[in-house]
Coordinates of C-alpha atoms in Angstrom, one line a residue:
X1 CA 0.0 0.0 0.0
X2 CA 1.5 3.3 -1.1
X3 CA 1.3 6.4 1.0
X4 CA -0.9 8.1 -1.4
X5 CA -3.3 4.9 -1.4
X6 CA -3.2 5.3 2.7
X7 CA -3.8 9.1 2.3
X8 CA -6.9 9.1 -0.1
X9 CA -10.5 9.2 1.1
X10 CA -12.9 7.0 -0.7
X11 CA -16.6 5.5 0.0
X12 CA -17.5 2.2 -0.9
X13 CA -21.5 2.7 -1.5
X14 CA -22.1 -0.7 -2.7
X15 CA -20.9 -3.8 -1.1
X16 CA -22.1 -7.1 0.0
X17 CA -20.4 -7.8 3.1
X18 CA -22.6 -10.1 5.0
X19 CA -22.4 -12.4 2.3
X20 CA -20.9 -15.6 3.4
X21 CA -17.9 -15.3 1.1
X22 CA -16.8 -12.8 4.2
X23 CA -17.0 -15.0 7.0
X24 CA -13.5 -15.7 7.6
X25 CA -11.8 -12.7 7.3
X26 CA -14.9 -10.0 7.7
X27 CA -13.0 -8.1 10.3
X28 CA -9.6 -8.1 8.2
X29 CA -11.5 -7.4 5.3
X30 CA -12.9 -3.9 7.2
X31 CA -9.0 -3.1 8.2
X32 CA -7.7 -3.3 4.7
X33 CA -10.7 -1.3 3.2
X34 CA -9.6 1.2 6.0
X35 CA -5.5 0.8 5.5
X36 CA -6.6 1.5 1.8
X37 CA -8.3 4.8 2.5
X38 CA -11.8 3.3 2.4
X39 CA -13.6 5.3 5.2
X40 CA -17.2 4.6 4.7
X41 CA -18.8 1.0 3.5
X42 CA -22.7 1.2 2.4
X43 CA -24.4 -2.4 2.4
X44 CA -27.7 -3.4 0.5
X45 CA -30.0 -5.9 0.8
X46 CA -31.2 -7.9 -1.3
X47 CA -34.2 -9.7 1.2
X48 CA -35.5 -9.6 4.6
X49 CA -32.4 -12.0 5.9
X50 CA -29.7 -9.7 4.7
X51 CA -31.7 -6.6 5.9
X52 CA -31.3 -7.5 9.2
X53 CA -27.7 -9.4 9.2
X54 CA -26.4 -5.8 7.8
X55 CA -28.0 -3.9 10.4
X56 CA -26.1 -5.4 12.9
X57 CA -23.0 -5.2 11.4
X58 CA -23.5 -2.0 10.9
X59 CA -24.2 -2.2 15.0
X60 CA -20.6 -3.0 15.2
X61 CA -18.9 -0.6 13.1
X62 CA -20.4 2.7 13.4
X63 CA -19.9 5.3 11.4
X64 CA -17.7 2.6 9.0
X65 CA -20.8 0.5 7.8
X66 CA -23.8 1.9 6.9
X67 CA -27.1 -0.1 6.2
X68 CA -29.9 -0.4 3.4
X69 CA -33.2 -2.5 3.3
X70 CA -34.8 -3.3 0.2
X71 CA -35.8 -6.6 -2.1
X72 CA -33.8 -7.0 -4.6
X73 CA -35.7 -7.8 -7.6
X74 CA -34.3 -11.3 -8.5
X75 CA -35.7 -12.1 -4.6
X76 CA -39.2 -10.9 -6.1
X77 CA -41.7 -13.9 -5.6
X78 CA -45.2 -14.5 -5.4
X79 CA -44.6 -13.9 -1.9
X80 CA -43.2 -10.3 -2.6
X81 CA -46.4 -8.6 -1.0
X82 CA -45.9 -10.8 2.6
X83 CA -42.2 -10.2 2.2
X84 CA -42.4 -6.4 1.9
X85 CA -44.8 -5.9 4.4
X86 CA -42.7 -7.7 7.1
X87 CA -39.7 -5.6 5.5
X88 CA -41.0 -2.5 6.1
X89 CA -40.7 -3.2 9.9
X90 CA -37.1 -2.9 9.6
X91 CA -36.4 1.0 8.8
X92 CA -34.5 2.4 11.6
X93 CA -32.6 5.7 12.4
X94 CA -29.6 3.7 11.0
X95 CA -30.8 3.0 6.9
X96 CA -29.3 5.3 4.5
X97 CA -31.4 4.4 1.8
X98 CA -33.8 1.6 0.0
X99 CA -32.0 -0.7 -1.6
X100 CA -30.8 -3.1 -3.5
X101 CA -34.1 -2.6 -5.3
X102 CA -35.0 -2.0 -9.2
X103 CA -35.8 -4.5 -12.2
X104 CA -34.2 -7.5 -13.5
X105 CA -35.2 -9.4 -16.6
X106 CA -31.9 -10.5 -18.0
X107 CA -32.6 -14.0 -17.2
X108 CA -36.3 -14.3 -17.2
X109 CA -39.7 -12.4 -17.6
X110 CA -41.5 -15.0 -15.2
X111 CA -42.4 -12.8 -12.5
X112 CA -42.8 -9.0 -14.2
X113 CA -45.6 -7.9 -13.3
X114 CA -44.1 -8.7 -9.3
X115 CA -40.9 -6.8 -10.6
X116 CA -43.1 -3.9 -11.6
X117 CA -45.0 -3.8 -8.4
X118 CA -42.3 -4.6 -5.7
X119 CA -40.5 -1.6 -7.6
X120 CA -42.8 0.7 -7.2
X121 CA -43.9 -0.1 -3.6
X122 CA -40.2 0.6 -2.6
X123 CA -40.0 3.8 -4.8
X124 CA -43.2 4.9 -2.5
X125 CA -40.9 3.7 0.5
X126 CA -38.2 5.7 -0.4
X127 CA -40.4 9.0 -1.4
X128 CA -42.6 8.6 2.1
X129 CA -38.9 8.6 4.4
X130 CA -36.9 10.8 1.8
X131 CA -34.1 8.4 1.4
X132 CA -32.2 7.5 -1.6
X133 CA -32.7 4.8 -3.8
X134 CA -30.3 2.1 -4.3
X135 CA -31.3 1.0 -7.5
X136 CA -30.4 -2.3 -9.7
X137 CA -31.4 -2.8 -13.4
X138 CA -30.7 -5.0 -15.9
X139 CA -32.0 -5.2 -19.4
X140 CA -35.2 -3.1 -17.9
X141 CA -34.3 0.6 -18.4
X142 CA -37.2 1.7 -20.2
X143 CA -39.7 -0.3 -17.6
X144 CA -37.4 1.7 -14.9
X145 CA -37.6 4.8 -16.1
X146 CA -41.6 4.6 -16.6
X147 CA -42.2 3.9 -12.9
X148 CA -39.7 6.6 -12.1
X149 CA -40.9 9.6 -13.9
X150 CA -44.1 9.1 -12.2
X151 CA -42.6 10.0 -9.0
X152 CA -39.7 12.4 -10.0
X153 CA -40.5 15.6 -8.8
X154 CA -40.6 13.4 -5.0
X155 CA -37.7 11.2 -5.2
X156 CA -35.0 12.4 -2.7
X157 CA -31.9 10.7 -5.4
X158 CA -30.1 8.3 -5.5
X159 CA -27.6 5.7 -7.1
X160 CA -27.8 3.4 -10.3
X161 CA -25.5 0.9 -9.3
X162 CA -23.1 -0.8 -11.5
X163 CA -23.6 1.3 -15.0
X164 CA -22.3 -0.3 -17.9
X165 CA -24.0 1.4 -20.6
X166 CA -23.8 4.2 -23.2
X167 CA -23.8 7.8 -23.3
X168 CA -27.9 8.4 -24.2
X169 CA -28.6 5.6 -21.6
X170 CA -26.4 7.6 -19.2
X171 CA -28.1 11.1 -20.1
X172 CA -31.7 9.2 -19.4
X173 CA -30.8 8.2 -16.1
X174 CA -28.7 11.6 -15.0
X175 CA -32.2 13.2 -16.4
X176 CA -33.9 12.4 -12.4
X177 CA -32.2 15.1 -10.5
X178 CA -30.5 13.8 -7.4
X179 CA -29.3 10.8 -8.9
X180 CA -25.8 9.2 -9.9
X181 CA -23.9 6.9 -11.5
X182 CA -22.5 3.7 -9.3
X183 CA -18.8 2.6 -11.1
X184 CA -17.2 -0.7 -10.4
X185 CA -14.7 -2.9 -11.6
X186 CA -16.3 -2.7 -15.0
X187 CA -14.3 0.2 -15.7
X188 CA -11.4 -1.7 -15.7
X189 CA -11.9 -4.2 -18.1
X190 CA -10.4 -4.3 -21.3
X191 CA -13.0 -4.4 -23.1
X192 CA -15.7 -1.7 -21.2
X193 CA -16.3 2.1 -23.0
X194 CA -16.9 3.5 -19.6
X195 CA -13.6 5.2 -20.2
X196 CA -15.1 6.6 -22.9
X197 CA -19.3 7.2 -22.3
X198 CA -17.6 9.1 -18.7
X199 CA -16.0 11.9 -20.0
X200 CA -18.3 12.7 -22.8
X201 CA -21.9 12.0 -20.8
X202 CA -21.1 12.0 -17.0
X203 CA -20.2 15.1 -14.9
X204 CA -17.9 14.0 -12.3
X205 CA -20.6 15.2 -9.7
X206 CA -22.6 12.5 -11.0
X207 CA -20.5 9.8 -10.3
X208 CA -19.8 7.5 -7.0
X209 CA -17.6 4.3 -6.8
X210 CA -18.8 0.9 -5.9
X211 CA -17.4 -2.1 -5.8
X212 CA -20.3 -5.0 -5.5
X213 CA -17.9 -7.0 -3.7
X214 CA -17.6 -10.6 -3.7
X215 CA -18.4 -9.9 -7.4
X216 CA -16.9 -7.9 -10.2
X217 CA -13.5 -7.4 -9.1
X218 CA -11.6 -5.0 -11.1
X219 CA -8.3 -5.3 -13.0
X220 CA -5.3 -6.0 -11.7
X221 CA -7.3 -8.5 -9.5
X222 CA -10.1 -9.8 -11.9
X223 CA -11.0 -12.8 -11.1
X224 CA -10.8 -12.8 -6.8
X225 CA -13.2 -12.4 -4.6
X226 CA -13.5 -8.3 -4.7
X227 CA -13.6 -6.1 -1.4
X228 CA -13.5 -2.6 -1.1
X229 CA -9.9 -2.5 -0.2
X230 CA -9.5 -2.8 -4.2
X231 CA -11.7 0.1 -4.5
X232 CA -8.5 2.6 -5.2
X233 CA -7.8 0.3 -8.6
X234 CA -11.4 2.0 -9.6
X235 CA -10.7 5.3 -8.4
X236 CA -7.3 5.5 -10.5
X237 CA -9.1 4.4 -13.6
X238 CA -11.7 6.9 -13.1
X239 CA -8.8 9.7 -12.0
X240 CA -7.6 8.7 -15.8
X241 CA -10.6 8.8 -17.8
X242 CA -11.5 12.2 -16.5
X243 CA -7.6 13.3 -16.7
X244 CA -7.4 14.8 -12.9
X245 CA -5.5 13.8 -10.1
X246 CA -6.5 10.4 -8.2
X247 CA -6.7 12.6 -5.2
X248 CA -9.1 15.2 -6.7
X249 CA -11.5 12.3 -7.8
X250 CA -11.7 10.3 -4.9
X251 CA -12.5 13.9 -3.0
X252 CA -15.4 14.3 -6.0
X253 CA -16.5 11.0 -5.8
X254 CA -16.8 11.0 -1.6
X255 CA -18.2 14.6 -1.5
X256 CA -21.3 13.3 -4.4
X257 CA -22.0 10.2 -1.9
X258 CA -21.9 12.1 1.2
X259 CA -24.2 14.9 -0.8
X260 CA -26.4 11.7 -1.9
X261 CA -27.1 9.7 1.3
X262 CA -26.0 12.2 3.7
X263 CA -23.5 10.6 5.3
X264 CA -21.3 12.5 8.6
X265 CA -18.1 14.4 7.9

C-alpha cells in the first residue's frame, strides 16, 4: 500500500459484506478497506435476511458501515407482498437508503408484473422517508424509467448501481435530479467504453464508486473475490478517464456520496 493509497478518502457505497464469502476474514476485510483509505462501506440488501444481518454489522462498526433495506428484484416472488410488508418493519434511524431494489429481466420475464409492483412499492418507500434509492437494473431501463418519472418531482436521489451502458442511456438516467452513476470494476476491463461514455456524458458530480464485492472485481485482481480494499484500482481508472489527479476524484467522488445519502463528515 502506497502512502498516497493510505492518504486518499474514498466511499464504498455498494458492497455485500454479509455475504458468506466474508466470513473468515470480515474483520480483516474492514482493516484493509480502512488501511486503503476506504472510510465509509454502504451495504444493500437484497431480502428480509440480509436486511437485518447488515444492520447489525453495521451495530458493530459505526460510522464505517452503513445499512440499506430493500428486495432486490431477483428475490421478487409471489410472496413479494408478505415479504415487503414484514420488510418495512425494519427501517430504523440507522438505513441510509432503500436498496438493492429496481428490475431485472436479463434472465427471465417469469415474475414481471411482481418486478413492476415490488418496484414501485419501494419507490413509494423511499419517497414517504426521503431516502435514496439504491437501484439495480438489468436489461429493464425503459420499464425503470416509466415507474420513475411518475414520481420524479418526490424522489430524494439516489444511485444506479453498476452502469455499464452508453452515453444516451447515461443522459436518461442523469435526467432524475439527485441521482448518480455507481462505477465498479467494469471500468477496468479491457474491453468496457466506460472510459469513454464518462468523460463525454457523466459530470464528475454524478459519479460514485462501488465495488459489488464478492463480485466484479476490477483489474489487476479480476477474477478474486472483490472487497472494497481494491476500491483505489477504480478510483485510479476513473482519475484517468477524466484526466485529474486520483486525489481530486476520490474527493469528488466522496463529496457526491456524502451529498447523496448524507452521510457524517
Amino acid at each position: 500500500m502506497t502512502d498516497k493509497q493510505m492518504n486518499l478518502q474514498l466511499i464504498d457505497t455498494h458492497i455485500h459484506l454479509d455475504g458468506n464469502e466474508f466470513d473468515e476474514d470480515r474483520e480483516a476485510t474492514v482493516q484493509r478497506a480502512r488501511e486503503a483509505g476506504v472510510r465509509m462501506m454502504l451495504l444493500p440488501a437484497v431480502d428480509i435476511e440480509t436486511s437485518l444481518h447488515i444492520r447489525d454489522l453495521s451495530r458493530q462498526y459505526p460510522g464505517v458501515l452503513f445499512p440499506m433495506v430493500g428486495l432486490h428484484p431477483e428475490e421478487v416472488g409471489d410472496d413479494f407482498r408478505d415479504v415487503l410488508a414484514r420488510m418495512e418493519g425494519l427501517f430504523d434511524g440507522q438505513t441510509v437508503a432503500v436498496g438493492e431494489v429496481g428490475l431485472d429481466f436479463y434472465w427471465s420475464r417469469e415474475y414481471e408484473q411482481q418486478q413492476l409492483e415490488a418496484f414501485e412499492i419501494q419507490v413509494g418507500w423511499a419517497v414517504e422517508r426521503r431516502l435514496p434509492l439504491m437501484i439495480h437494473c438489468r436489461k429493464a431501463q425503459n420499464e425503470l424509467v416509466g415507474i420513475l418519472r411518475k414520481y420524479e418531482s418526490r424522489l430524494a436521489g439516489g444511485v444506479f448501481h453498476c452502469f455499464a451502458g452508453n452515453a444516451i442511456e447515461a443522459a436518461e438516467l442523469l435526467s432524475f435530479d439527485g441521482f448518480a452513476l455507481g462505477i465498479g470494476g467494469i471500468l477496468t476491463f479491457n474491453k468496457s467504453k466506460l472510459p469513454e461514455v464518462l468523460p463525454e456524458a457523466v459530470p464528475p458530480h454524478r459519479v460514485v464508486l462501488e465495488t459489488d464485492a464478492p463480485y466484479m472485481a476490477p483489474v489487476p485482481v479480476r477474477g478474486r473475490r472483490n472487497e472494497s480494499a481494491y476500491l483505489v484500482h477504480i478510483v485510479g481508472k476513473m482519475a484517468q478517464a477524466y484526466g485529474v489527479p486520483v486525489e481530486e476524484m476520490a474527493r469528488i467522488t466522496t463529496e457526491n456520496t456524502r451529498r447523496i445519502f448524507r452521510l457524517p463528515s
